[in-house]
Short mmCIF file of C-alpha atoms in Angstrom, two decimals:
data_model
loop_
_atom_site.label_atom_id
_atom_site.label_comp_id
_atom_site.label_asym_id
_atom_site.label_seq_id
_atom_site.Cartn_x
_atom_site.Cartn_y
_atom_site.Cartn_z
CA MET A 1 -9.90 -11.29 -8.98
CA SER A 2 -12.59 -10.61 -11.29
CA ILE A 3 -16.19 -10.41 -10.44
CA ARG A 4 -16.38 -13.82 -12.51
CA ASN A 5 -14.21 -15.61 -10.20
CA ALA A 6 -17.29 -14.28 -7.82
CA ALA A 7 -20.19 -15.13 -9.26
CA TYR A 8 -19.00 -18.40 -10.05
CA ALA A 9 -18.28 -18.62 -5.92
CA THR A 10 -21.90 -17.79 -5.17
CA ARG A 11 -23.53 -19.39 -8.00
CA ALA A 12 -24.94 -15.58 -9.46
CA SER A 13 -24.96 -14.37 -13.08
CA ILE A 14 -22.21 -11.73 -13.77
CA ALA A 15 -25.37 -8.87 -13.68
CA ALA A 16 -26.09 -10.14 -10.30
CA VAL A 17 -23.17 -9.53 -8.27
CA SER A 18 -22.69 -6.53 -11.07
CA ARG A 19 -26.35 -4.88 -8.55
CA TRP A 20 -24.79 -6.11 -5.97
CA GLU A 21 -21.50 -4.70 -5.97
CA ARG A 22 -23.65 -1.36 -7.56
CA ALA A 23 -26.37 -1.42 -4.35
CA GLU A 24 -29.33 -1.84 -7.48
CA SER A 25 -30.21 -5.14 -5.37
CA PRO A 26 -29.39 -6.27 -1.87
CA ILE A 27 -27.64 -9.31 -1.28
CA SER A 28 -27.93 -12.03 0.92
CA THR A 29 -26.39 -13.48 4.06
CA ARG A 30 -24.61 -16.32 2.70
CA ASN A 31 -24.05 -14.55 -1.03
CA LEU A 32 -21.88 -11.79 1.73
CA GLU A 33 -20.36 -14.44 4.37
CA THR A 34 -19.13 -16.80 0.92
CA LEU A 35 -18.03 -13.40 -1.42
CA LEU A 36 -15.34 -12.48 2.44
CA HIS A 37 -14.84 -15.96 2.69
CA LEU A 38 -13.61 -15.51 -1.29
CA TYR A 39 -12.22 -12.32 -0.78
CA ARG A 40 -9.72 -13.82 2.67
CA VAL A 41 -11.08 -11.40 4.59
CA PRO A 42 -10.01 -11.96 8.36
CA ARG A 43 -12.86 -13.13 10.76
CA ARG A 44 -13.50 -10.22 13.15
CA GLU A 45 -13.85 -7.61 10.21
CA LYS A 46 -16.27 -10.84 8.01
CA GLU A 47 -18.41 -10.42 11.71
CA TYR A 48 -18.87 -6.92 11.57
CA LEU A 49 -19.58 -6.54 7.98
CA VAL A 50 -21.92 -10.13 8.21
CA GLU A 51 -23.79 -7.09 11.23
CA HIS A 52 -24.13 -4.64 9.75
CA LEU A 53 -25.56 -5.83 6.42
CA PRO A 54 -28.44 -3.12 5.23
CA PRO A 55 -31.71 -5.50 6.11
CA PRO A 56 -33.17 -6.66 2.23
CA LYS A 57 -35.77 -4.75 2.73
CA TYR A 58 -33.61 -1.65 3.09
CA LYS A 59 -34.03 1.58 0.21
CA ARG A 60 -31.02 3.28 0.40
CA GLY A 61 -32.23 7.21 0.32
CA GLU A 62 -35.47 6.19 1.40
CA ASP A 63 -34.39 6.44 5.56
CA THR A 64 -34.44 9.08 8.10
CA LEU A 65 -31.61 11.84 8.16
CA ARG A 66 -30.91 12.66 11.10
CA GLY A 67 -28.82 15.27 12.53
CA LEU A 68 -27.51 18.50 10.50
CA ALA A 69 -25.38 16.46 8.82
CA GLY A 70 -27.73 15.04 7.12
CA ARG A 71 -26.67 11.16 7.09
CA ALA A 72 -29.23 8.24 6.23
CA ARG A 73 -28.50 5.36 8.45
CA TYR A 74 -26.03 3.68 5.77
CA ASP A 75 -24.11 6.79 4.70
CA VAL A 76 -21.03 6.58 6.10
CA TRP A 77 -18.33 4.65 7.48
CA GLY A 78 -14.98 4.94 9.07
CA ASP A 79 -12.42 2.29 8.45
CA VAL A 80 -11.27 1.18 12.14
CA SER A 81 -8.75 -1.93 10.41
CA ASP A 82 -4.97 -2.10 10.30
CA GLU A 83 -5.40 -2.01 6.91
CA ALA A 84 -7.57 1.18 6.54
CA THR A 85 -4.23 2.16 4.60
CA ALA A 86 -3.66 0.09 2.60
CA ARG A 87 -7.54 -0.46 1.62
CA TYR A 88 -7.66 3.68 0.44
CA LEU A 89 -5.09 3.77 -1.59
CA ALA A 90 -6.32 0.93 -3.32
CA LEU A 91 -9.26 2.69 -3.73
CA VAL A 92 -7.35 5.54 -5.09
CA ARG A 93 -5.52 3.67 -7.55
CA THR A 94 -8.43 2.01 -9.00
CA ALA A 95 -11.31 4.63 -9.03
CA ASP A 96 -12.51 5.70 -12.75
CA ILE A 97 -11.98 8.88 -11.55
CA LEU A 98 -10.59 10.70 -8.42
CA THR A 99 -10.62 14.66 -7.30
CA GLU A 100 -8.78 15.19 -4.07
CA PHE A 101 -6.92 18.26 -2.18
CA CYS A 102 -4.12 17.70 -0.95
CA MET A 103 -1.81 19.71 1.75
CA VAL A 104 0.87 17.42 0.92
CA ILE A 105 1.99 16.05 -2.22
CA PRO A 106 -0.24 12.90 -2.71
CA ASP A 107 0.84 9.15 -3.51
CA GLY A 108 1.77 8.54 -6.86
CA LEU A 109 3.14 10.93 -7.45
CA ARG A 110 5.99 11.42 -4.56
CA THR A 111 9.50 11.64 -5.28
CA ARG A 112 11.49 8.58 -3.61
CA VAL A 113 12.89 11.07 -0.80
CA TYR A 114 10.62 13.51 -0.90
CA ARG A 115 8.17 9.48 0.62
CA ASP A 116 10.42 8.89 2.45
CA ALA A 117 10.97 12.19 4.15
CA ILE A 118 7.04 12.63 4.99
CA LEU A 119 7.33 8.50 6.52
CA LYS A 120 10.64 9.46 8.95
CA THR A 121 9.38 12.63 9.67
CA GLY A 122 5.75 12.31 9.90
CA ILE A 123 4.49 14.94 8.73
CA GLY A 124 1.58 13.48 6.25
CA ARG A 125 0.09 11.36 8.68
CA ASP A 126 -3.11 13.11 7.31
CA SER A 127 -2.97 12.08 4.32
CA GLN A 128 -2.21 8.81 2.47
CA ASP A 129 0.97 7.57 3.75
CA VAL A 130 2.02 3.91 2.61
CA PRO A 131 1.69 1.80 5.61
CA ASP A 132 5.54 -0.17 6.26
CA PRO A 133 5.81 -3.32 5.72
CA LEU A 134 3.48 -2.79 2.62
CA PRO A 135 0.74 -5.82 2.08
CA SER A 136 1.76 -7.99 -0.25
CA TRP A 137 -2.17 -7.25 -2.82
CA LEU A 138 -1.24 -4.13 -2.59
CA ARG A 139 2.42 -4.22 -4.53
CA ARG A 140 0.88 -5.84 -6.76
CA LEU A 141 -2.81 -3.15 -7.50
CA ALA A 142 -1.07 -0.88 -10.03
CA TRP A 143 -2.36 2.14 -10.92
CA GLU A 144 -5.70 3.07 -13.60
CA ALA A 145 -2.89 6.03 -14.69
CA ARG A 146 -3.71 5.92 -18.37
CA ARG A 147 -7.59 5.25 -17.91
CA GLN A 148 -7.88 7.01 -14.32
CA ARG A 149 -9.38 10.80 -14.76
CA ARG A 150 -7.44 11.94 -11.40
CA THR A 151 -7.76 15.92 -10.91
CA VAL A 152 -5.06 17.38 -7.90
CA LEU A 153 -6.05 20.18 -6.69
CA LEU A 154 -2.37 20.86 -4.25
CA ASP A 155 -2.31 23.43 -1.39
CA GLU A 156 -0.20 26.73 -2.48
CA GLY A 157 1.55 26.33 1.02
CA VAL A 158 2.96 22.66 0.25
CA LEU A 159 5.01 24.96 -2.52
CA VAL A 160 7.49 26.43 0.45
CA ARG A 161 7.50 23.82 2.89
CA PRO A 162 11.52 22.49 2.38
CA VAL A 163 10.43 18.21 3.02
CA GLY A 164 13.17 16.60 3.19
CA GLY A 165 15.43 20.40 2.30
CA TYR A 166 16.31 21.78 -0.03
CA GLY A 167 17.65 19.06 -2.28
CA ALA A 168 15.27 17.00 -1.67
CA MET A 169 12.25 19.36 -2.49
CA SER A 170 13.65 21.48 -5.24
CA GLU A 171 14.13 17.69 -7.07
CA GLN A 172 10.23 17.27 -6.24
CA LEU A 173 8.97 20.52 -7.13
CA TRP A 174 10.71 19.98 -10.55
CA HIS A 175 9.20 16.44 -11.45
CA LEU A 176 5.75 18.34 -9.96
CA ALA A 177 6.66 20.35 -13.32
CA HIS A 178 7.30 17.25 -15.89
CA LEU A 179 3.78 15.60 -13.83
CA ILE A 180 2.13 19.66 -15.08
CA ARG A 181 4.75 19.47 -19.15
CA SER A 182 3.35 15.60 -19.52
CA GLU A 183 -0.97 15.75 -18.89
CA THR A 184 -2.59 15.00 -22.43
CA GLY A 185 -5.48 17.60 -22.99
CA ASP A 186 -8.29 14.67 -23.41
CA GLY A 187 -8.83 14.30 -20.13
CA TYR A 188 -7.66 11.31 -18.56
CA GLY A 189 -4.49 10.85 -16.95
CA LEU A 190 -3.16 13.66 -14.38
CA THR A 191 -4.32 17.01 -13.76
CA LEU A 192 -1.82 18.55 -11.60
CA ARG A 193 -3.55 22.99 -10.15
CA VAL A 194 -2.50 24.92 -7.58
CA ALA A 195 -4.70 25.83 -5.16
CA PRO A 196 -3.94 29.47 -4.04
CA THR A 197 -3.36 30.34 0.19
CA ASP A 198 -5.59 33.15 -0.73
CA HIS A 199 -9.22 32.01 -0.40
CA VAL A 200 -11.12 30.64 2.10
CA LEU A 201 -12.42 26.84 0.91
CA THR A 202 -15.11 24.31 1.76
CA VAL A 203 -11.82 21.63 1.81
CA HIS A 204 -9.97 23.20 4.17
CA LEU A 205 -11.98 22.40 7.29
CA PHE A 206 -11.37 18.32 6.15
CA HIS A 207 -8.35 16.44 6.41
CA HIS A 208 -7.83 15.21 3.17
CA PRO A 209 -10.55 15.17 1.09
CA ALA A 210 -11.50 13.38 -1.85
CA GLU A 211 -14.45 12.21 -4.32
CA LEU A 212 -14.30 9.01 -6.26
CA THR A 213 -16.19 7.39 -8.64
CA PHE A 214 -16.84 3.59 -9.77
CA ASP A 215 -18.60 2.74 -12.14
CA GLY A 216 -20.55 5.73 -12.54
CA ARG A 217 -21.52 6.06 -8.42
CA SER A 218 -19.21 8.17 -6.52
CA LEU A 219 -18.19 8.68 -2.55
CA THR A 220 -16.82 11.71 -0.84
CA ALA A 221 -13.55 10.52 1.16
CA ASP A 222 -11.39 12.13 4.66
CA TRP A 223 -8.82 10.84 5.95
CA GLY A 224 -8.48 11.95 9.35
CA LEU A 225 -6.34 9.49 11.48
CA LEU A 226 -8.17 6.97 9.23
CA PRO A 227 -10.29 6.86 5.99
CA ARG A 228 -13.58 7.45 5.81
CA TYR A 229 -16.48 7.54 3.36
CA GLU A 230 -19.90 8.85 2.96
CA THR A 231 -22.64 9.29 -0.05
CA ASN A 232 -25.54 11.34 0.21
CA SER A 233 -25.63 13.40 3.35
CA ARG A 234 -25.62 16.86 2.87
CA VAL A 235 -21.84 16.80 4.28
CA ALA A 236 -20.92 14.47 1.45
CA LEU A 237 -22.91 16.49 -0.58
CA ARG A 238 -20.98 20.24 0.88
CA LEU A 239 -17.91 17.88 0.38
CA SER A 240 -18.25 17.40 -3.42
CA GLU A 241 -19.41 21.61 -3.48
CA GLY A 242 -16.12 22.49 -1.80
CA LEU A 243 -14.10 20.06 -4.33
CA ARG A 244 -15.63 22.34 -7.31
CA GLU A 245 -15.58 25.50 -5.71
CA ALA A 246 -11.22 24.39 -5.62
CA ALA A 247 -10.61 23.32 -8.64
CA ASP A 248 -12.83 26.77 -9.31
CA ALA A 249 -10.77 28.98 -7.84
CA ALA A 250 -7.16 26.53 -9.04
CA TYR A 251 -4.57 28.88 -11.19
CA SER A 252 -5.37 27.36 -14.34
CA ARG A 253 -2.83 25.04 -15.31
CA GLU A 254 0.60 27.23 -17.36
CA GLU A 255 0.65 29.33 -14.34
CA SER A 256 0.40 26.51 -12.41
CA LEU A 257 3.13 25.08 -12.85
CA ALA A 258 4.72 28.88 -13.40
CA ARG A 259 4.67 29.20 -9.78
CA ILE A 260 5.92 25.49 -9.06
CA GLU A 261 8.49 25.44 -11.49
CA ALA A 262 8.74 29.26 -9.40
CA ALA A 263 9.03 27.16 -5.60
CA ALA A 264 11.32 24.75 -7.65
CA SER A 265 13.77 27.03 -8.66
CA ALA A 266 13.77 28.98 -4.82
CA MET A 267 14.88 25.33 -3.23
CA GLU A 268 17.68 25.38 -5.15
CA PRO A 269 21.43 25.16 -2.75
CA ASN A 270 22.45 27.19 -5.19
CA SER A 271 19.89 29.45 -5.51
CA LEU A 272 19.80 33.25 -3.88
CA LEU A 273 16.11 32.54 -2.76
CA VAL A 274 16.96 29.38 -1.21
CA GLN A 275 17.32 30.73 2.42
CA VAL A 276 13.49 32.36 2.21
CA PRO A 277 11.69 30.40 -0.03
CA HIS A 278 8.11 31.97 -0.75
CA ALA A 279 4.86 31.88 -1.81
CA LEU A 280 4.13 34.89 -4.35
CA GLY A 281 1.48 37.44 -3.01
CA PRO A 282 -2.75 37.67 -4.39
CA GLY A 283 -1.95 38.87 -7.93
CA GLN A 284 1.07 39.17 -8.37
CA HIS A 285 2.78 36.25 -11.15
CA ALA A 286 5.52 33.51 -11.43
CA SER A 287 8.24 33.60 -13.44
CA PRO A 288 9.27 30.01 -14.81
CA GLY A 289 12.40 28.88 -13.39
CA PRO A 290 15.40 27.97 -15.90
CA PRO A 291 14.64 25.30 -18.00
CA ARG A 292 14.93 21.48 -17.24
CA PRO A 293 15.78 18.34 -19.49
#
């Protein structure tokens, strides 16, 4: 749905709707109710959002910060609805810039067998699992892969866990290697790097930390049982810094590729190392696997 639709429904200008979206000007209760009706938000969620609408004179950043987390009143929001997972995936797919640290291979990078294994075993229940059945509106929402700047920092431990079996995991790892080889280097699209296990990082304190940017405005997200979004607080700032710290600690493109290919070779059924796949020790360099088509 375009911003023009929202402007027509509220009898406001496109510029006014844009300011609401950017939190540059307050939205009235009437206009919020109109938009929620237009977006077909369920009644209970509509009532919740209207009830928790910030007052017209509220200014972000001027409210009193509370506790060690440094949160103001509207700095954090947990999504507890039935479609919380679907909404999180929608944000991930449409963000202009996305940076995430992952303990399982995330949505959009999974092979079919790996995805099915994750959903069947529940290994990734603290990550971005697609709800079943998938909402029809999410099925229609394609990845903005070409225009999106997505950085995935994959924990090195992922490379040694044979999710779905050795053959399936080998196929998945070769797919990741192909994605790295396909990087354009122009700043857009996917950038995939492996984060070493011998570094204790701030992001390890979170479940599935991510930072998403829309129209120049960023929010952090963390996935436990359900997604939680946060802006402006000290926790949000620390998480954002932690993601940059993880990016700085990650292996280079060449080393990430070599480690993924070495792990993929070790996972192959005919490999002598298949029974004991292992991460390379600190300071050791991976040898590239055999060439793949």
